[in-house]
Amino acid sequence: MSIFPYDSKKTGGAEVVAKYVDSHMLAGLNNVNRAKWFIVPSYDNPEELSLWDINIVWVHLPSPWINIEPDRFKSLFVNPYIRQHVSMYVVQSEWHKNDLVTAFDISPNKIFVMPNPVELSKCFVGKKNTDRLKLLYTSQIGRGFHILDRALKYIKDDNFDVYVNVSSLDTFVEKDQFSDRYIYRERLPRDEYFDDLSTVDILPYPCIWGETFCLTAVEAMASGARVVTTNIGALPDTTGGFARTIDLPYVDFSKKGEDEIYFEKVAKLFAKALDEEIKDYRLGRFNPTEQINYVNNRFNDGVTRKYWEELDKKLALYTV
């Protein structure tokens, strides 16, 4: 039985990470195993914190999204009574830690940075087709697909296929609105996903959401795909300088109509970067060896296990 409250039938980032930690990281970690864990977004009642000696809040969302979550999630960060029972907040990157400290005035000493584990044993470089390239967008639609859709209209090269893997479509786009340019698929089971990822040439991810880690980008890098993304959130740190990134322009969303202007600006910037990357890729200027070595060295199970051991030691010293 898992110590984490997650829906085993779901395939989102939080569920994928929790399943892997369950099976690979927890052996012998007494304090971690006896703690009460709350995952944000989660499925438990925060009021239960007062019933446990060690309470861990494992956060998978940036502060702007926490602020629009239901009160039972948000209370873990803003309700003084509930906060006093939180032993530790576990986050996915230094950027994520700073985000929560700034937004909710949480003591840095109560936040532990725990990079997501990466299933490196399943990542491999498969057969690539450098003639007709394979591009893959695999994330929630609202995190950047509408930017990609706009950006592709500025790229004259059409000798590539764009696959879109998502668990469900949301309010940004309906399935019948997809143009013939996209090959839409439901999110694949994990083993099938890694097989598919091994054949991807470029992962275009024009993210405008504050990524706290971005497991998708890291898995793509480990599988030999070129990542083209933005500089938002933890993406620059997580990708280690091996992705082609664009700097997002400033925007004041309080001004009427500014969002549409912003989206178009980002789309044009991203189109330029993606177009250049497609040209370079066709010319054989991309070699994934260094980025694969980077991911294997930074995110292997041995390194990740040390983070969990360090957390276990910290919890041994902690009293609520």
PDB file of C-alpha atoms in Angstrom:
ATOM      1  CA  MET A   1       0.000   0.000   0.000  1.00  0.00           C
ATOM      2  CA  SER A   2       1.309   3.423  -0.926  1.00  0.00           C
ATOM      3  CA  ILE A   3       2.102   6.077   1.659  1.00  0.00           C
ATOM      4  CA  PHE A   4       1.085   8.682  -0.932  1.00  0.00           C
ATOM      5  CA  PRO A   5      -2.541   9.728  -1.555  1.00  0.00           C
ATOM      6  CA  TYR A   6      -2.763   9.516  -5.332  1.00  0.00           C
ATOM      7  CA  ASP A   7      -5.173   8.039  -7.843  1.00  0.00           C
ATOM      8  CA  SER A   8      -3.378   4.984  -9.296  1.00  0.00           C
ATOM      9  CA  LYS A   9      -5.544   5.143 -12.424  1.00  0.00           C
ATOM     10  CA  LYS A  10      -4.316   8.611 -13.362  1.00  0.00           C
ATOM     11  CA  THR A  11      -1.224   9.242 -15.480  1.00  0.00           C
ATOM     12  CA  GLY A  12      -0.384  12.860 -14.626  1.00  0.00           C
ATOM     13  CA  GLY A  13       3.018  14.021 -13.418  1.00  0.00           C
ATOM     14  CA  ALA A  14       2.231  13.766  -9.690  1.00  0.00           C
ATOM     15  CA  GLU A  15       0.910  10.215 -10.058  1.00  0.00           C
ATOM     16  CA  VAL A  16       3.840   9.068 -12.225  1.00  0.00           C
ATOM     17  CA  VAL A  17       6.392  10.420  -9.742  1.00  0.00           C
ATOM     18  CA  ALA A  18       4.599   8.977  -6.695  1.00  0.00           C
ATOM     19  CA  LYS A  19       4.386   5.514  -8.272  1.00  0.00           C
ATOM     20  CA  TYR A  20       8.088   5.487  -9.073  1.00  0.00           C
ATOM     21  CA  VAL A  21       9.118   6.708  -5.619  1.00  0.00           C
ATOM     22  CA  ASP A  22       6.876   4.022  -4.094  1.00  0.00           C
ATOM     23  CA  SER A  23       8.748   1.249  -5.842  1.00  0.00           C
ATOM     24  CA  HIS A  24      12.324   2.598  -5.934  1.00  0.00           C
ATOM     25  CA  MET A  25      13.101   5.050  -3.108  1.00  0.00           C
ATOM     26  CA  LEU A  26      11.424   4.230   0.197  1.00  0.00           C
ATOM     27  CA  ALA A  27      13.101   1.103   1.540  1.00  0.00           C
ATOM     28  CA  GLY A  28      14.538   1.652   5.017  1.00  0.00           C
ATOM     29  CA  LEU A  29      13.382   5.263   5.332  1.00  0.00           C
ATOM     30  CA  ASN A  30      11.488   4.964   8.612  1.00  0.00           C
ATOM     31  CA  ASN A  31      10.556   8.599   9.103  1.00  0.00           C
ATOM     32  CA  VAL A  32       9.495   9.118   5.503  1.00  0.00           C
ATOM     33  CA  ASN A  33       7.348   5.991   5.681  1.00  0.00           C
ATOM     34  CA  ARG A  34       5.612   6.866   8.937  1.00  0.00           C
ATOM     35  CA  ALA A  35       4.807  10.414   7.898  1.00  0.00           C
ATOM     36  CA  LYS A  36       1.401  11.535   6.710  1.00  0.00           C
ATOM     37  CA  TRP A  37       1.756  12.747   3.111  1.00  0.00           C
ATOM     38  CA  PHE A  38      -0.417  15.292   1.344  1.00  0.00           C
ATOM     39  CA  ILE A  39       0.037  15.810  -2.387  1.00  0.00           C
ATOM     40  CA  VAL A  40      -1.027  19.117  -3.920  1.00  0.00           C
ATOM     41  CA  PRO A  41      -3.227  18.637  -5.824  1.00  0.00           C
ATOM     42  CA  SER A  42      -4.277  15.747  -3.581  1.00  0.00           C
ATOM     43  CA  TYR A  43      -7.195  13.702  -2.351  1.00  0.00           C
ATOM     44  CA  ASP A  44      -7.010  14.042   1.438  1.00  0.00           C
ATOM     45  CA  ASN A  45      -8.424  16.454   3.980  1.00  0.00           C
ATOM     46  CA  PRO A  46      -5.795  18.889   5.366  1.00  0.00           C
ATOM     47  CA  GLU A  47      -7.663  18.968   8.695  1.00  0.00           C
ATOM     48  CA  GLU A  48      -6.163  15.535   9.374  1.00  0.00           C
ATOM     49  CA  LEU A  49      -2.723  17.079   9.912  1.00  0.00           C
ATOM     50  CA  SER A  50      -3.386  17.532  13.624  1.00  0.00           C
ATOM     51  CA  LEU A  51      -3.705  13.738  14.024  1.00  0.00           C
ATOM     52  CA  TRP A  52      -0.162  12.911  12.898  1.00  0.00           C
ATOM     53  CA  ASP A  53       3.347  13.487  14.292  1.00  0.00           C
ATOM     54  CA  ILE A  54       4.998  14.134  10.914  1.00  0.00           C
ATOM     55  CA  ASN A  55       3.087  15.827   8.112  1.00  0.00           C
ATOM     56  CA  ILE A  56       4.611  16.332   4.669  1.00  0.00           C
ATOM     57  CA  VAL A  57       3.067  18.462   1.929  1.00  0.00           C
ATOM     58  CA  TRP A  58       4.455  17.395  -1.443  1.00  0.00           C
ATOM     59  CA  VAL A  59       3.806  20.288  -3.787  1.00  0.00           C
ATOM     60  CA  HIS A  60       3.458  19.852  -7.550  1.00  0.00           C
ATOM     61  CA  LEU A  61       1.988  23.254  -8.393  1.00  0.00           C
ATOM     62  CA  PRO A  62       3.431  26.797  -8.587  1.00  0.00           C
ATOM     63  CA  SER A  63       1.925  29.466  -6.346  1.00  0.00           C
ATOM     64  CA  PRO A  64      -0.422  31.091  -8.933  1.00  0.00           C
ATOM     65  CA  TRP A  65      -2.167  27.765  -9.444  1.00  0.00           C
ATOM     66  CA  ILE A  66      -2.290  27.013  -5.731  1.00  0.00           C
ATOM     67  CA  ASN A  67      -4.125  30.309  -5.284  1.00  0.00           C
ATOM     68  CA  ILE A  68      -6.901  29.220  -7.628  1.00  0.00           C
ATOM     69  CA  GLU A  69      -7.183  25.695  -6.238  1.00  0.00           C
ATOM     70  CA  PRO A  70     -10.052  24.725  -3.882  1.00  0.00           C
ATOM     71  CA  ASP A  71      -9.695  26.007  -0.326  1.00  0.00           C
ATOM     72  CA  ARG A  72      -8.816  22.549   1.046  1.00  0.00           C
ATOM     73  CA  PHE A  73      -5.575  22.685  -0.980  1.00  0.00           C
ATOM     74  CA  LYS A  74      -4.864  26.363  -0.496  1.00  0.00           C
ATOM     75  CA  SER A  75      -5.330  26.111   3.274  1.00  0.00           C
ATOM     76  CA  LEU A  76      -2.104  24.118   3.523  1.00  0.00           C
ATOM     77  CA  PHE A  77      -0.256  27.324   2.632  1.00  0.00           C
ATOM     78  CA  VAL A  78      -2.365  30.170   4.028  1.00  0.00           C
ATOM     79  CA  ASN A  79      -4.272  28.855   7.064  1.00  0.00           C
ATOM     80  CA  PRO A  80      -2.136  29.518  10.209  1.00  0.00           C
ATOM     81  CA  TYR A  81      -3.731  26.661  12.172  1.00  0.00           C
ATOM     82  CA  ILE A  82      -3.053  24.111   9.449  1.00  0.00           C
ATOM     83  CA  ARG A  83       0.398  25.476   8.616  1.00  0.00           C
ATOM     84  CA  GLN A  84       1.617  24.984  12.180  1.00  0.00           C
ATOM     85  CA  HIS A  85       1.095  21.235  11.776  1.00  0.00           C
ATOM     86  CA  VAL A  86       3.094  20.976   8.546  1.00  0.00           C
ATOM     87  CA  SER A  87       6.495  19.460   9.247  1.00  0.00           C
ATOM     88  CA  MET A  88       7.955  20.007   5.796  1.00  0.00           C
ATOM     89  CA  TYR A  89       6.965  21.190   2.348  1.00  0.00           C
ATOM     90  CA  VAL A  90       8.652  19.121  -0.374  1.00  0.00           C
ATOM     91  CA  VAL A  91       9.156  20.908  -3.697  1.00  0.00           C
ATOM     92  CA  GLN A  92      10.787  19.993  -6.995  1.00  0.00           C
ATOM     93  CA  SER A  93      13.398  22.701  -7.594  1.00  0.00           C
ATOM     94  CA  GLU A  94      15.117  25.739  -6.102  1.00  0.00           C
ATOM     95  CA  TRP A  95      12.879  27.923  -8.270  1.00  0.00           C
ATOM     96  CA  HIS A  96       9.841  26.210  -6.764  1.00  0.00           C
ATOM     97  CA  LYS A  97      11.162  26.786  -3.253  1.00  0.00           C
ATOM     98  CA  ASN A  98      11.695  30.497  -3.874  1.00  0.00           C
ATOM     99  CA  ASP A  99       8.238  30.703  -5.426  1.00  0.00           C
ATOM    100  CA  LEU A 100       6.540  29.392  -2.281  1.00  0.00           C
ATOM    101  CA  VAL A 101       8.700  31.463   0.080  1.00  0.00           C
ATOM    102  CA  THR A 102       7.799  34.644  -1.814  1.00  0.00           C
ATOM    103  CA  ALA A 103       4.112  33.873  -2.306  1.00  0.00           C
ATOM    104  CA  PHE A 104       3.206  32.480   1.123  1.00  0.00           C
ATOM    105  CA  ASP A 105       6.008  33.666   3.431  1.00  0.00           C
ATOM    106  CA  ILE A 106       6.950  30.098   4.338  1.00  0.00           C
ATOM    107  CA  SER A 107      10.271  29.711   6.134  1.00  0.00           C
ATOM    108  CA  PRO A 108      12.947  28.355   3.775  1.00  0.00           C
ATOM    109  CA  ASN A 109      13.906  25.926   6.544  1.00  0.00           C
ATOM    110  CA  LYS A 110      10.519  24.223   6.187  1.00  0.00           C
ATOM    111  CA  ILE A 111      10.954  23.620   2.459  1.00  0.00           C
ATOM    112  CA  PHE A 112      12.946  20.675   1.134  1.00  0.00           C
ATOM    113  CA  VAL A 113      14.001  20.559  -2.522  1.00  0.00           C
ATOM    114  CA  MET A 114      13.449  17.084  -3.969  1.00  0.00           C
ATOM    115  CA  PRO A 115      14.072  16.769  -7.735  1.00  0.00           C
ATOM    116  CA  ASN A 116      11.679  14.403  -9.456  1.00  0.00           C
ATOM    117  CA  PRO A 117      12.986  10.906 -10.152  1.00  0.00           C
ATOM    118  CA  VAL A 118      13.500  10.041 -13.814  1.00  0.00           C
ATOM    119  CA  GLU A 119      12.939   6.514 -15.134  1.00  0.00           C
ATOM    120  CA  LEU A 120      16.266   6.461 -16.936  1.00  0.00           C
ATOM    121  CA  SER A 121      16.221   2.683 -17.407  1.00  0.00           C
ATOM    122  CA  LYS A 122      13.308   3.156 -19.801  1.00  0.00           C
ATOM    123  CA  CYS A 123      14.778   6.081 -21.747  1.00  0.00           C
ATOM    124  CA  PHE A 124      16.664   5.212 -24.913  1.00  0.00           C
ATOM    125  CA  VAL A 125      17.413   6.663 -28.329  1.00  0.00           C
ATOM    126  CA  GLY A 126      15.409   4.932 -31.010  1.00  0.00           C
ATOM    127  CA  LYS A 127      15.339   5.283 -34.772  1.00  0.00           C
ATOM    128  CA  LYS A 128      14.980   8.899 -35.924  1.00  0.00           C
ATOM    129  CA  ASN A 129      13.669  10.010 -39.298  1.00  0.00           C
ATOM    130  CA  THR A 130      15.704  13.071 -40.252  1.00  0.00           C
ATOM    131  CA  ASP A 131      13.755  13.500 -43.483  1.00  0.00           C
ATOM    132  CA  ARG A 132      10.236  13.893 -42.129  1.00  0.00           C
ATOM    133  CA  LEU A 133      10.735  14.971 -38.536  1.00  0.00           C
ATOM    134  CA  LYS A 134       8.589  13.874 -35.624  1.00  0.00           C
ATOM    135  CA  LEU A 135       7.587  16.604 -33.174  1.00  0.00           C
ATOM    136  CA  LEU A 136       5.767  15.814 -29.947  1.00  0.00           C
ATOM    137  CA  TYR A 137       3.710  18.001 -27.616  1.00  0.00           C
ATOM    138  CA  THR A 138       2.920  16.045 -24.452  1.00  0.00           C
ATOM    139  CA  SER A 139       1.561  18.103 -21.591  1.00  0.00           C
ATOM    140  CA  GLN A 140      -1.678  19.701 -20.524  1.00  0.00           C
ATOM    141  CA  ILE A 141      -3.142  21.639 -23.415  1.00  0.00           C
ATOM    142  CA  GLY A 142      -3.310  24.861 -21.396  1.00  0.00           C
ATOM    143  CA  ARG A 143       0.411  24.937 -20.624  1.00  0.00           C
ATOM    144  CA  GLY A 144       1.421  26.006 -24.108  1.00  0.00           C
ATOM    145  CA  PHE A 145      -0.362  24.206 -26.916  1.00  0.00           C
ATOM    146  CA  HIS A 146      -2.246  27.324 -28.004  1.00  0.00           C
ATOM    147  CA  ILE A 147       1.138  29.053 -28.357  1.00  0.00           C
ATOM    148  CA  LEU A 148       2.488  26.175 -30.446  1.00  0.00           C
ATOM    149  CA  ASP A 149      -0.611  26.260 -32.623  1.00  0.00           C
ATOM    150  CA  ARG A 150      -0.030  29.946 -33.363  1.00  0.00           C
ATOM    151  CA  ALA A 151       3.716  29.475 -33.847  1.00  0.00           C
ATOM    152  CA  LEU A 152       3.370  26.737 -36.466  1.00  0.00           C
ATOM    153  CA  LYS A 153       1.513  29.156 -38.742  1.00  0.00           C
ATOM    154  CA  TYR A 154       4.748  31.151 -39.104  1.00  0.00           C
ATOM    155  CA  ILE A 155       6.881  28.139 -40.097  1.00  0.00           C
ATOM    156  CA  LYS A 156       7.012  27.482 -43.841  1.00  0.00           C
ATOM    157  CA  ASP A 157       8.651  24.074 -43.529  1.00  0.00           C
ATOM    158  CA  ASP A 158       5.833  21.543 -43.300  1.00  0.00           C
ATOM    159  CA  ASN A 159       7.850  18.361 -43.726  1.00  0.00           C
ATOM    160  CA  PHE A 160       7.203  17.170 -40.192  1.00  0.00           C
ATOM    161  CA  ASP A 161       4.437  15.587 -38.151  1.00  0.00           C
ATOM    162  CA  VAL A 162       3.206  17.017 -34.864  1.00  0.00           C
ATOM    163  CA  TYR A 163       1.930  14.467 -32.371  1.00  0.00           C
ATOM    164  CA  VAL A 164      -0.151  15.685 -29.440  1.00  0.00           C
ATOM    165  CA  ASN A 165      -0.317  13.360 -26.427  1.00  0.00           C
ATOM    166  CA  VAL A 166      -2.658  14.539 -23.678  1.00  0.00           C
ATOM    167  CA  SER A 167      -4.792  12.802 -21.065  1.00  0.00           C
ATOM    168  CA  SER A 168      -7.780  14.989 -21.850  1.00  0.00           C
ATOM    169  CA  LEU A 169      -8.692  18.120 -23.739  1.00  0.00           C
ATOM    170  CA  ASP A 170      -9.636  21.172 -21.750  1.00  0.00           C
ATOM    171  CA  THR A 171     -11.348  24.469 -22.409  1.00  0.00           C
ATOM    172  CA  PHE A 172      -8.509  25.827 -24.557  1.00  0.00           C
ATOM    173  CA  VAL A 173      -9.359  23.566 -27.470  1.00  0.00           C
ATOM    174  CA  GLU A 174     -11.841  20.879 -28.466  1.00  0.00           C
ATOM    175  CA  LYS A 175     -10.832  17.787 -30.388  1.00  0.00           C
ATOM    176  CA  ASP A 176     -12.744  18.793 -33.530  1.00  0.00           C
ATOM    177  CA  GLN A 177     -10.773  22.074 -33.593  1.00  0.00           C
ATOM    178  CA  PHE A 178      -7.503  20.250 -34.231  1.00  0.00           C
ATOM    179  CA  SER A 179      -6.249  20.863 -37.726  1.00  0.00           C
ATOM    180  CA  ASP A 180      -5.048  18.059 -39.970  1.00  0.00           C
ATOM    181  CA  ARG A 181      -1.523  19.078 -38.988  1.00  0.00           C
ATOM    182  CA  TYR A 182      -1.819  17.349 -35.623  1.00  0.00           C
ATOM    183  CA  ILE A 183      -1.933  13.665 -34.798  1.00  0.00           C
ATOM    184  CA  TYR A 184      -3.941  13.588 -31.578  1.00  0.00           C
ATOM    185  CA  ARG A 185      -3.618  10.667 -29.169  1.00  0.00           C
ATOM    186  CA  GLU A 186      -4.696  10.002 -25.613  1.00  0.00           C
ATOM    187  CA  ARG A 187      -1.804   9.803 -23.170  1.00  0.00           C
ATOM    188  CA  LEU A 188       0.017   6.510 -23.714  1.00  0.00           C
ATOM    189  CA  PRO A 189       0.791   3.918 -21.013  1.00  0.00           C
ATOM    190  CA  ARG A 190       4.273   4.541 -19.651  1.00  0.00           C
ATOM    191  CA  ASP A 191       6.088   1.704 -21.452  1.00  0.00           C
ATOM    192  CA  GLU A 192       4.491   2.632 -24.778  1.00  0.00           C
ATOM    193  CA  TYR A 193       5.253   6.274 -24.094  1.00  0.00           C
ATOM    194  CA  PHE A 194       9.000   5.659 -23.725  1.00  0.00           C
ATOM    195  CA  ASP A 195       9.056   3.584 -26.910  1.00  0.00           C
ATOM    196  CA  ASP A 196       7.317   6.421 -28.721  1.00  0.00           C
ATOM    197  CA  LEU A 197       9.512   9.097 -27.137  1.00  0.00           C
ATOM    198  CA  SER A 198      12.645   7.350 -28.397  1.00  0.00           C
ATOM    199  CA  THR A 199      11.616   8.163 -31.989  1.00  0.00           C
ATOM    200  CA  VAL A 200      10.867  11.864 -31.376  1.00  0.00           C
ATOM    201  CA  ASP A 201      13.195  14.377 -33.018  1.00  0.00           C
ATOM    202  CA  ILE A 202      12.063  17.623 -31.378  1.00  0.00           C
ATOM    203  CA  LEU A 203       9.930  18.345 -28.316  1.00  0.00           C
ATOM    204  CA  PRO A 204       8.425  21.836 -28.797  1.00  0.00           C
ATOM    205  CA  TYR A 205       7.130  23.131 -25.456  1.00  0.00           C
ATOM    206  CA  PRO A 206       6.328  26.868 -25.503  1.00  0.00           C
ATOM    207  CA  CYS A 207       5.427  26.842 -21.840  1.00  0.00           C
ATOM    208  CA  ILE A 208       3.853  29.913 -20.231  1.00  0.00           C
ATOM    209  CA  TRP A 209       3.094  28.171 -16.927  1.00  0.00           C
ATOM    210  CA  GLY A 210       5.531  28.280 -14.027  1.00  0.00           C
ATOM    211  CA  GLU A 211       7.044  24.822 -14.405  1.00  0.00           C
ATOM    212  CA  THR A 212       8.249  23.475 -11.075  1.00  0.00           C
ATOM    213  CA  PHE A 213      10.456  20.824 -12.717  1.00  0.00           C
ATOM    214  CA  CYS A 214       9.179  19.499 -16.098  1.00  0.00           C
ATOM    215  CA  LEU A 215       9.693  15.755 -16.128  1.00  0.00           C
ATOM    216  CA  THR A 216       8.564  15.693 -19.764  1.00  0.00           C
ATOM    217  CA  ALA A 217      11.530  17.769 -20.919  1.00  0.00           C
ATOM    218  CA  VAL A 218      14.045  15.703 -18.943  1.00  0.00           C
ATOM    219  CA  GLU A 219      12.680  12.401 -20.253  1.00  0.00           C
ATOM    220  CA  ALA A 220      12.792  13.768 -23.793  1.00  0.00           C
ATOM    221  CA  MET A 221      16.421  14.828 -23.345  1.00  0.00           C
ATOM    222  CA  ALA A 222      17.320  11.375 -22.005  1.00  0.00           C
ATOM    223  CA  SER A 223      15.674   9.873 -25.093  1.00  0.00           C
ATOM    224  CA  GLY A 224      17.728  11.928 -27.523  1.00  0.00           C
ATOM    225  CA  ALA A 225      15.123  14.532 -28.481  1.00  0.00           C
ATOM    226  CA  ARG A 226      15.959  18.209 -28.906  1.00  0.00           C
ATOM    227  CA  VAL A 227      13.898  20.349 -26.510  1.00  0.00           C
ATOM    228  CA  VAL A 228      12.715  23.807 -27.559  1.00  0.00           C
ATOM    229  CA  THR A 229      11.044  25.686 -24.728  1.00  0.00           C
ATOM    230  CA  THR A 230      10.912  28.912 -22.693  1.00  0.00           C
ATOM    231  CA  ASN A 231      12.778  30.323 -19.717  1.00  0.00           C
ATOM    232  CA  ILE A 232       9.816  30.196 -17.341  1.00  0.00           C
ATOM    233  CA  GLY A 233       9.975  28.652 -13.880  1.00  0.00           C
ATOM    234  CA  ALA A 234      12.496  25.873 -13.279  1.00  0.00           C
ATOM    235  CA  LEU A 235      12.959  25.024 -16.967  1.00  0.00           C
ATOM    236  CA  PRO A 236      16.391  26.699 -17.403  1.00  0.00           C
ATOM    237  CA  ASP A 237      17.772  24.905 -14.334  1.00  0.00           C
ATOM    238  CA  THR A 238      16.204  21.518 -15.010  1.00  0.00           C
ATOM    239  CA  THR A 239      17.299  21.387 -18.651  1.00  0.00           C
ATOM    240  CA  GLY A 240      20.817  22.455 -17.649  1.00  0.00           C
ATOM    241  CA  GLY A 241      21.413  24.707 -20.642  1.00  0.00           C
ATOM    242  CA  PHE A 242      20.879  21.860 -23.124  1.00  0.00           C
ATOM    243  CA  ALA A 243      17.509  23.063 -24.439  1.00  0.00           C
ATOM    244  CA  ARG A 244      16.956  25.880 -26.908  1.00  0.00           C
ATOM    245  CA  THR A 245      15.001  28.431 -24.907  1.00  0.00           C
ATOM    246  CA  ILE A 246      13.313  31.761 -25.584  1.00  0.00           C
ATOM    247  CA  ASP A 247      12.981  34.583 -23.082  1.00  0.00           C
ATOM    248  CA  LEU A 248       9.346  35.359 -22.406  1.00  0.00           C
ATOM    249  CA  PRO A 249       8.401  39.040 -22.811  1.00  0.00           C
ATOM    250  CA  TYR A 250       6.892  41.047 -19.971  1.00  0.00           C
ATOM    251  CA  VAL A 251       3.101  41.270 -19.881  1.00  0.00           C
ATOM    252  CA  ASP A 252       0.601  43.165 -17.770  1.00  0.00           C
ATOM    253  CA  PHE A 253      -2.519  41.002 -17.897  1.00  0.00           C
ATOM    254  CA  SER A 254      -4.509  43.644 -16.043  1.00  0.00           C
ATOM    255  CA  LYS A 255      -4.708  45.640 -19.274  1.00  0.00           C
ATOM    256  CA  LYS A 256      -7.618  44.793 -21.549  1.00  0.00           C
ATOM    257  CA  GLY A 257      -6.621  42.757 -24.567  1.00  0.00           C
ATOM    258  CA  GLU A 258      -3.031  42.372 -23.413  1.00  0.00           C
ATOM    259  CA  ASP A 259      -3.284  38.582 -23.234  1.00  0.00           C
ATOM    260  CA  GLU A 260      -3.887  38.220 -26.984  1.00  0.00           C
ATOM    261  CA  ILE A 261      -0.994  40.566 -27.768  1.00  0.00           C
ATOM    262  CA  TYR A 262       1.225  38.593 -25.413  1.00  0.00           C
ATOM    263  CA  PHE A 263       0.297  35.201 -26.861  1.00  0.00           C
ATOM    264  CA  GLU A 264       1.087  36.452 -30.356  1.00  0.00           C
ATOM    265  CA  LYS A 265       4.462  37.855 -29.261  1.00  0.00           C
ATOM    266  CA  VAL A 266       5.421  34.574 -27.643  1.00  0.00           C
ATOM    267  CA  ALA A 267       4.227  32.604 -30.674  1.00  0.00           C
ATOM    268  CA  LYS A 268       6.427  34.644 -33.037  1.00  0.00           C
ATOM    269  CA  LEU A 269       9.471  34.279 -30.784  1.00  0.00           C
ATOM    270  CA  PHE A 270       8.885  30.572 -30.436  1.00  0.00           C
ATOM    271  CA  ALA A 271       8.314  30.120 -34.173  1.00  0.00           C
ATOM    272  CA  LYS A 272      11.700  31.701 -34.879  1.00  0.00           C
ATOM    273  CA  ALA A 273      13.468  29.402 -32.397  1.00  0.00           C
ATOM    274  CA  LEU A 274      11.656  26.287 -33.598  1.00  0.00           C
ATOM    275  CA  ASP A 275      12.264  27.113 -37.250  1.00  0.00           C
ATOM    276  CA  GLU A 276      15.991  27.555 -36.583  1.00  0.00           C
ATOM    277  CA  GLU A 277      16.092  24.296 -34.647  1.00  0.00           C
ATOM    278  CA  ILE A 278      14.368  22.363 -37.435  1.00  0.00           C
ATOM    279  CA  LYS A 279      16.928  23.693 -39.933  1.00  0.00           C
ATOM    280  CA  ASP A 280      19.866  22.875 -37.660  1.00  0.00           C
ATOM    281  CA  TYR A 281      18.474  19.417 -36.942  1.00  0.00           C
ATOM    282  CA  ARG A 282      18.178  18.620 -40.633  1.00  0.00           C
ATOM    283  CA  LEU A 283      21.784  19.731 -41.116  1.00  0.00           C
ATOM    284  CA  GLY A 284      22.955  17.304 -38.444  1.00  0.00           C
ATOM    285  CA  ARG A 285      24.017  20.005 -35.992  1.00  0.00           C
ATOM    286  CA  PHE A 286      22.336  18.386 -32.994  1.00  0.00           C
ATOM    287  CA  ASN A 287      24.185  15.702 -31.057  1.00  0.00           C
ATOM    288  CA  PRO A 288      22.295  14.436 -27.983  1.00  0.00           C
ATOM    289  CA  THR A 289      25.279  12.792 -26.292  1.00  0.00           C
ATOM    290  CA  GLU A 290      26.082  15.619 -23.861  1.00  0.00           C
ATOM    291  CA  GLN A 291      22.485  16.193 -22.804  1.00  0.00           C
ATOM    292  CA  ILE A 292      21.981  12.453 -22.235  1.00  0.00           C
ATOM    293  CA  ASN A 293      25.108  12.338 -20.062  1.00  0.00           C
ATOM    294  CA  TYR A 294      23.879  15.392 -18.151  1.00  0.00           C
ATOM    295  CA  VAL A 295      20.511  13.801 -17.368  1.00  0.00           C
ATOM    296  CA  ASN A 296      22.053  10.434 -16.463  1.00  0.00           C
ATOM    297  CA  ASN A 297      24.515  12.071 -14.065  1.00  0.00           C
ATOM    298  CA  ARG A 298      22.112  14.486 -12.404  1.00  0.00           C
ATOM    299  CA  PHE A 299      18.887  12.488 -12.160  1.00  0.00           C
ATOM    300  CA  ASN A 300      19.901   8.849 -11.728  1.00  0.00           C
ATOM    301  CA  ASP A 301      18.355   6.721  -8.975  1.00  0.00           C
ATOM    302  CA  GLY A 302      21.483   6.875  -6.800  1.00  0.00           C
ATOM    303  CA  VAL A 303      21.422  10.673  -6.716  1.00  0.00           C
ATOM    304  CA  THR A 304      17.666  10.788  -6.125  1.00  0.00           C
ATOM    305  CA  ARG A 305      17.871   8.230  -3.322  1.00  0.00           C
ATOM    306  CA  LYS A 306      20.372  10.471  -1.479  1.00  0.00           C
ATOM    307  CA  TYR A 307      17.782  13.275  -1.462  1.00  0.00           C
ATOM    308  CA  TRP A 308      15.252  10.923   0.137  1.00  0.00           C
ATOM    309  CA  GLU A 309      17.797   9.804   2.717  1.00  0.00           C
ATOM    310  CA  GLU A 310      18.566  13.420   3.566  1.00  0.00           C
ATOM    311  CA  LEU A 311      14.857  14.140   3.993  1.00  0.00           C
ATOM    312  CA  ASP A 312      14.536  11.106   6.275  1.00  0.00           C
ATOM    313  CA  LYS A 313      17.334  12.458   8.497  1.00  0.00           C
ATOM    314  CA  LYS A 314      15.719  15.871   8.691  1.00  0.00           C
ATOM    315  CA  LEU A 315      12.403  14.350   9.727  1.00  0.00           C
ATOM    316  CA  ALA A 316      14.128  12.447  12.553  1.00  0.00           C
ATOM    317  CA  LEU A 317      15.048  15.788  14.116  1.00  0.00           C
ATOM    318  CA  TYR A 318      11.672  17.387  13.574  1.00  0.00           C
ATOM    319  CA  THR A 319       8.890  17.602  16.142  1.00  0.00           C
ATOM    320  CA  VAL A 320       5.578  19.232  15.328  1.00  0.00           C
TER     321      VAL A 320
END
